[in-house]
Short mmCIF file of C-alpha atoms and ligand atoms in Angstrom, two decimals:
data_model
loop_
_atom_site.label_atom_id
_atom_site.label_comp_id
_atom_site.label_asym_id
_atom_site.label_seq_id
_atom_site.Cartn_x
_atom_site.Cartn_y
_atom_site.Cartn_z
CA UNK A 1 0.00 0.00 0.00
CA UNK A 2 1.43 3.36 -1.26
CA UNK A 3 0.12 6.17 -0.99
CA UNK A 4 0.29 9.91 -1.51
CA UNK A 5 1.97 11.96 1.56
CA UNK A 6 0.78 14.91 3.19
CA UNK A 7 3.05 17.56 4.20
CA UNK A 8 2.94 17.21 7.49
CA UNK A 9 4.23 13.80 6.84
CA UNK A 10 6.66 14.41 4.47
CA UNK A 11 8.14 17.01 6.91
CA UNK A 12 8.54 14.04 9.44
CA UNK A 13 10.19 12.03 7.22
CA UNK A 14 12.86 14.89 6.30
CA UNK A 15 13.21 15.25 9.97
CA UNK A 16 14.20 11.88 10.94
CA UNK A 17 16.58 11.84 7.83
CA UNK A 18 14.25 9.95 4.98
CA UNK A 19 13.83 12.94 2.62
CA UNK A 20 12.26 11.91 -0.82
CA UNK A 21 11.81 8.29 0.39
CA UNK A 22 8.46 8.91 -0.51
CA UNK A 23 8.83 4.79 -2.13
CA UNK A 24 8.13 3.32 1.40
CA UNK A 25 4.48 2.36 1.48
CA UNK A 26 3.32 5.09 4.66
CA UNK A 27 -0.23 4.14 5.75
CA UNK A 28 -2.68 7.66 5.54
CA UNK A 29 -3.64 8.32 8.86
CA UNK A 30 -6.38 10.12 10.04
CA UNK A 31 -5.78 13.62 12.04
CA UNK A 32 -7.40 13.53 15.03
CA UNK A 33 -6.61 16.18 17.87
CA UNK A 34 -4.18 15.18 20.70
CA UNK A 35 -5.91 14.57 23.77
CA UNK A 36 -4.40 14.94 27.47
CA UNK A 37 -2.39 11.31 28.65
CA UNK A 38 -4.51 9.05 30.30
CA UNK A 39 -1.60 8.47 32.81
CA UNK A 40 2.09 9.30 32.03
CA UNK A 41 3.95 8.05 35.01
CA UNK A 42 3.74 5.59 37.42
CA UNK A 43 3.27 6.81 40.68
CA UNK A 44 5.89 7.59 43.10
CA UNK A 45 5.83 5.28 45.98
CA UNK A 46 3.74 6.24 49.01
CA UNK A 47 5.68 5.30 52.61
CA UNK A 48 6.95 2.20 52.76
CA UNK A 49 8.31 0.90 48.94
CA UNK A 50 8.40 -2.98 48.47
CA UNK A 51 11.31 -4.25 47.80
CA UNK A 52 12.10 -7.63 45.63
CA UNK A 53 14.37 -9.30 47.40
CA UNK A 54 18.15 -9.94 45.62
CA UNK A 55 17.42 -13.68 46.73
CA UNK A 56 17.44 -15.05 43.36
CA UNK A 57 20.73 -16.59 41.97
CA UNK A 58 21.19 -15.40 38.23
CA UNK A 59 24.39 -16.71 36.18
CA UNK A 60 27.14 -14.54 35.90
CA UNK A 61 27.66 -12.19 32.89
CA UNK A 62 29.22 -13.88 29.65
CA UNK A 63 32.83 -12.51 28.79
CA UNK A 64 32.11 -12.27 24.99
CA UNK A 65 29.02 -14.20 23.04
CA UNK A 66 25.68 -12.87 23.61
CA UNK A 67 23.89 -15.44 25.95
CA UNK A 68 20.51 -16.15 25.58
CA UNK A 69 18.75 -14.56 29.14
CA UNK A 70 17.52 -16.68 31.61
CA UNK A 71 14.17 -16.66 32.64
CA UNK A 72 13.51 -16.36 36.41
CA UNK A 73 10.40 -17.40 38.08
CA UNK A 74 7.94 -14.16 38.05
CA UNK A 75 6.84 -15.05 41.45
CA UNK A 76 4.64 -12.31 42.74
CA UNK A 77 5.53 -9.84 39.82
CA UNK A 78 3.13 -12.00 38.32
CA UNK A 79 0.46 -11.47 40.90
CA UNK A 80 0.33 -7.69 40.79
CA UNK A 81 -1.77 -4.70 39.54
CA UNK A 82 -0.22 -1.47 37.50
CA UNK A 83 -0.24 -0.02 41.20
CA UNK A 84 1.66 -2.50 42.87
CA UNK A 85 4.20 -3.49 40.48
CA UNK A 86 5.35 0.57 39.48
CA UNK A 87 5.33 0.34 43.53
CA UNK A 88 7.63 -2.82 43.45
CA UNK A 89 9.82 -1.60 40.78
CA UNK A 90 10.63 1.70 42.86
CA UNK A 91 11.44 -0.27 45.40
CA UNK A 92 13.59 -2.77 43.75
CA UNK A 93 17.06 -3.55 45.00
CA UNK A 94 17.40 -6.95 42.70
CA UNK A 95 20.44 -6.08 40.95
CA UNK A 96 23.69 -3.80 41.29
CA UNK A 97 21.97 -0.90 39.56
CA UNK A 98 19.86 0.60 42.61
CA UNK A 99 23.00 1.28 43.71
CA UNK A 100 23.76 4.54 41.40
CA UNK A 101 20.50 5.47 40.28
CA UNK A 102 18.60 8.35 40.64
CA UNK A 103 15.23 7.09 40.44
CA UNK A 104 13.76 4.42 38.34
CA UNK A 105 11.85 4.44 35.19
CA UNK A 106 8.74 2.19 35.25
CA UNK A 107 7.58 3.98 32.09
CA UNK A 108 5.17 6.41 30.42
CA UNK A 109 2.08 6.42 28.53
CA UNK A 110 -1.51 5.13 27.78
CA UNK A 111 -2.63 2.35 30.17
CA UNK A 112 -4.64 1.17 27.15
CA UNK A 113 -2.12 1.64 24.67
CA UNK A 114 -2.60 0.40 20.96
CA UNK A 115 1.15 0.32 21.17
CA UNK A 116 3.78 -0.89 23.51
CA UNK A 117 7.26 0.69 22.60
CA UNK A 118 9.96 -1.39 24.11
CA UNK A 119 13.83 0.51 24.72
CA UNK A 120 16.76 -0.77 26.28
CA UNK A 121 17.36 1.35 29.54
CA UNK A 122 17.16 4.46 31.37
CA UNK A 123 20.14 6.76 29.95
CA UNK A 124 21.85 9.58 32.07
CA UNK A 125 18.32 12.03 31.45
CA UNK A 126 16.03 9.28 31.68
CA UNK A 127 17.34 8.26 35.17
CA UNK A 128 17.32 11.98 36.34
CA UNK A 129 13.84 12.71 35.18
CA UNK A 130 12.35 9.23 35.83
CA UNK A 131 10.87 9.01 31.80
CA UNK A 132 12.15 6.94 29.00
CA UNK A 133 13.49 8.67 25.46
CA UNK A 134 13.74 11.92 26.79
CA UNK A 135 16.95 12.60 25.09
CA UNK A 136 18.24 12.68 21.73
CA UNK A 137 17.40 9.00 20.73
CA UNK A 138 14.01 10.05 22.45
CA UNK A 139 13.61 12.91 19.86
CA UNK A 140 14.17 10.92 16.86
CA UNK A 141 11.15 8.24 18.38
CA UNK A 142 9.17 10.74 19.12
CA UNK A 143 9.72 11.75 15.10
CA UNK A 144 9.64 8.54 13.54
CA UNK A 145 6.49 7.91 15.27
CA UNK A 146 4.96 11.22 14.23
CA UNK A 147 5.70 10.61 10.52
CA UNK A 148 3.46 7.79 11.25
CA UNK A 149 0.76 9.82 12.58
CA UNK A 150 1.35 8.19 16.33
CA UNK A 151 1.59 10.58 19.05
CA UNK A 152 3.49 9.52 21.91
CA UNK A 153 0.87 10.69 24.17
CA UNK A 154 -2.32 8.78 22.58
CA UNK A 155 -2.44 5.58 22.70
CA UNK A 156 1.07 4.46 22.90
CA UNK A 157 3.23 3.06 26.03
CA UNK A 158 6.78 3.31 26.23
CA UNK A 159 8.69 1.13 28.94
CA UNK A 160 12.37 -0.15 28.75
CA UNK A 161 14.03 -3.83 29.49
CA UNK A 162 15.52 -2.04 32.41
CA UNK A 163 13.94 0.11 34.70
CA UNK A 164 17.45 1.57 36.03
CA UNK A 165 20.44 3.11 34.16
CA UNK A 166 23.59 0.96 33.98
CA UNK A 167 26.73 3.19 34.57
CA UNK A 168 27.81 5.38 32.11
CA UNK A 169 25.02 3.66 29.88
CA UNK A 170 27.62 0.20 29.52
CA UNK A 171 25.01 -2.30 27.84
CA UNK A 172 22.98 -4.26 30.11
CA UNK A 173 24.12 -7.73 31.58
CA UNK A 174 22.05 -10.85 31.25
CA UNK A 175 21.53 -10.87 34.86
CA UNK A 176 20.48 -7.53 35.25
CA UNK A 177 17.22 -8.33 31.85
CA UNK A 178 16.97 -11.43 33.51
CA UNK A 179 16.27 -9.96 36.86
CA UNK A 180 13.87 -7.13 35.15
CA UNK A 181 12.30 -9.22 32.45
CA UNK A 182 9.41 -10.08 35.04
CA UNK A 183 8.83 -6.66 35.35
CA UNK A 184 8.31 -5.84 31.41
CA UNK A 185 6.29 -9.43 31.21
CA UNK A 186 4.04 -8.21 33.52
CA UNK A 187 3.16 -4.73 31.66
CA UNK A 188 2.74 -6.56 28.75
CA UNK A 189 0.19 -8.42 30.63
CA UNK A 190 -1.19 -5.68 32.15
CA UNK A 191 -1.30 -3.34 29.33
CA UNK A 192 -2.65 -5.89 26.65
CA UNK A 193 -1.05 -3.63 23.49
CA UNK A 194 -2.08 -4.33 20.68
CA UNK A 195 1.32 -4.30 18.28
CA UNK A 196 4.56 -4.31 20.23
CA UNK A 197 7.89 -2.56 18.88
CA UNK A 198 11.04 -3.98 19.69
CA UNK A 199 13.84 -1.33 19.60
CA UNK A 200 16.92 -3.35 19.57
CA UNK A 201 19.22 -6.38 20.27
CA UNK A 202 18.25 -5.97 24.74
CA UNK A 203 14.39 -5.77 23.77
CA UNK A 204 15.14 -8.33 21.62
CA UNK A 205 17.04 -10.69 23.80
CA UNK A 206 14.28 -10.13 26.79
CA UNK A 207 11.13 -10.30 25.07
CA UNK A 208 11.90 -13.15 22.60
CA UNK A 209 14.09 -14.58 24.34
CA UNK A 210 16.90 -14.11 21.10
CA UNK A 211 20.57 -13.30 20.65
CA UNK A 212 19.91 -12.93 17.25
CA UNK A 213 20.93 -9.78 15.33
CA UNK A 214 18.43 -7.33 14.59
CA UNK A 215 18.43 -7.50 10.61
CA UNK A 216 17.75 -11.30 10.90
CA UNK A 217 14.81 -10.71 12.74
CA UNK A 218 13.06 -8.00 11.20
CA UNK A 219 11.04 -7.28 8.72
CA UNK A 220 8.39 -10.12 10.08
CA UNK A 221 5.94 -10.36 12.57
CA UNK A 222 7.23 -12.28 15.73
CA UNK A 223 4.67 -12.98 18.53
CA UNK A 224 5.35 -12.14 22.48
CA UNK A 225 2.40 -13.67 24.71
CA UNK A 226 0.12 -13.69 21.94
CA UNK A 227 0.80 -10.02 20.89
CA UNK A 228 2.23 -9.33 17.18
CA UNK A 229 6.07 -8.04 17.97
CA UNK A 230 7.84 -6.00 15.19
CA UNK A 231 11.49 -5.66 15.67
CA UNK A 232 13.74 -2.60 14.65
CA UNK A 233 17.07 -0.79 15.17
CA UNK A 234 16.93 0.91 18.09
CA UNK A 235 17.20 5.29 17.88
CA UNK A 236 20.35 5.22 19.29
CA UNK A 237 21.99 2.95 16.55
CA UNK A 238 20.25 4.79 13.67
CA UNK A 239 21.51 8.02 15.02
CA UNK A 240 24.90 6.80 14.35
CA UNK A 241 23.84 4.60 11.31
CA UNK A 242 21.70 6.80 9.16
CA UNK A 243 21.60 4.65 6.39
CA UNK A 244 19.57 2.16 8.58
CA UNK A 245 17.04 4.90 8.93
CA UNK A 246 14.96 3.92 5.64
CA UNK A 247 14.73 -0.05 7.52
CA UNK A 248 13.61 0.83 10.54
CA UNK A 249 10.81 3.42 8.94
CA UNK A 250 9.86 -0.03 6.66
CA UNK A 251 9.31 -1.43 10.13
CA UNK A 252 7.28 0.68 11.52
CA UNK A 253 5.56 0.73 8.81
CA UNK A 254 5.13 -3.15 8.79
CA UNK A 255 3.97 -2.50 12.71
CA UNK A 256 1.60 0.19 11.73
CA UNK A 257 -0.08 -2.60 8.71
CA UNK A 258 -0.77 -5.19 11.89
CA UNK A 259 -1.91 -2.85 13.74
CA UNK A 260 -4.50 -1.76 10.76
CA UNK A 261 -5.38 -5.31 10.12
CA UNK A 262 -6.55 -5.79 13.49
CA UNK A 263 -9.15 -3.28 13.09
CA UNK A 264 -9.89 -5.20 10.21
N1 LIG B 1 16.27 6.12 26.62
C1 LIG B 1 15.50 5.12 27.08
O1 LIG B 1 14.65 5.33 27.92
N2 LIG B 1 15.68 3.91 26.61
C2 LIG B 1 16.59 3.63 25.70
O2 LIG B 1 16.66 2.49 25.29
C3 LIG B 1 17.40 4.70 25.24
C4 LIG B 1 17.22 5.93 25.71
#
């Protein structure tokens, strides 16, 4: 499906670096005015945060191959309401990183979100201001889901694999997704999106459980508890690999098509 672009979207696609791809089939979306977030934040804890316990063993971190991340028993992550588990997950002291950060990001967003944006982690902004993509990789998301006619604050939820930064944003460990994953299982759960985006290898590797590279595994429709899962370079990557840019727009497009054929 091709069809004709509107300004407005052929603004957004100069402004996240695709000017003239006009080739990539872009789905016409309807204008509809932004309405006020249903909920952006979770809420801060009230008195007494609960904490998951570091009880759990969880294999030490591989020296060079990408290992596959073990899946730890969700125990009562997999009990709780939105309410409970943005309470446990301010309270969490399950890995190294509560350690250094400055608050945690549980994530932002429509509770009943047509679409569940997955990142990596919290960078140095994100764990000051306690939202995810708030910097520059934020800006070009925010973009490339514009171009799409998707506004961040309608419909969409963004969350990360982890809900704290690592130091001096280092990639995550297996441990450290492994120790979070039951967090992010249990939004999907909670949130029931409708189309969820992968945004690179740690969303990847958590979610489908995958150490396989990114441009293996896009450009098809992968499934994560029954929801349709499009994978895609992650903002950060493309800002340093422009040429990617035009693949990760055919992705979201590809998203944006499942989405569509849902409604039906
Ligand atoms: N900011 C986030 O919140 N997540 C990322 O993956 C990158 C930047």
């Amino acid at each position: 499906m091709t069809l004709a672009l509107d300004q407005r979207q052929r603004a957004m696609l100069a402004e996240i670096g695709l000017r003239g791809f006009a080739a990539v089939p872009l789905p016409a979306v309807a204008q509809e005015p932004a309405a006020p977030p249903v909920a952006i934040r979770a809420p801060r804890p009230a008195v007494a945060e609960p904490t998951i316990a570091r009880s759990t063993p969880v294999p030490a971190a591989p020296a060079i191959a990408p290992q596959p991340v073990v899946r730890l028993p969700a125990g009562p992550v997999a009990q709780m309401d939105w309410e409970a588990l943005a309470q446990a997950v301010a309270g969490c002291r399950a890995c190294g990183l509560c350690e250094r950060r400055h608050t945690t990001v549980f994530g932002v967003g429509d509770l009943q979100p047509d679409w569940l944006v997955v990142g990596e982690a919290p960078g140095e902004q994100e764990d000051l201001q306690g939202e995810p993509f708030v910097g520059q990789a934020g800006k070009l998301l925010d973009n490339m889901l514009r171009a799409l006619g998707v506004d961040r604050r309608r419909k969409v939820y963004i969350a990360n694999v982890l809900k704290c930064r690592p130091p001096g944003n280092r990639n995550p460990e297996p441990a450290e997704v492994a120790q979070c994953e039951p967090f992010l299982r249990r939004q999907v759960e909670l949130l029931r999106p409708k189309i969820i985006l992968a945004l690179g290898r740690f969303a990847v590797q958590s979610l489908l459980g995958s150490t396989e590279p990114i441009g293996r595994l896009r450009g098809r429709v992968h499934q994560y508890q029954g929801v349709p899962l499009v994978v895609t370079y992650h903002p950060a990557y493309l800002l340093r690999n422009l040429p990617e840019k035009a693949k990760a727009w055919a992705d979201l497009c590809l998203a944006l098509e499942q989405l569509r054929a849902q409604a039906g």
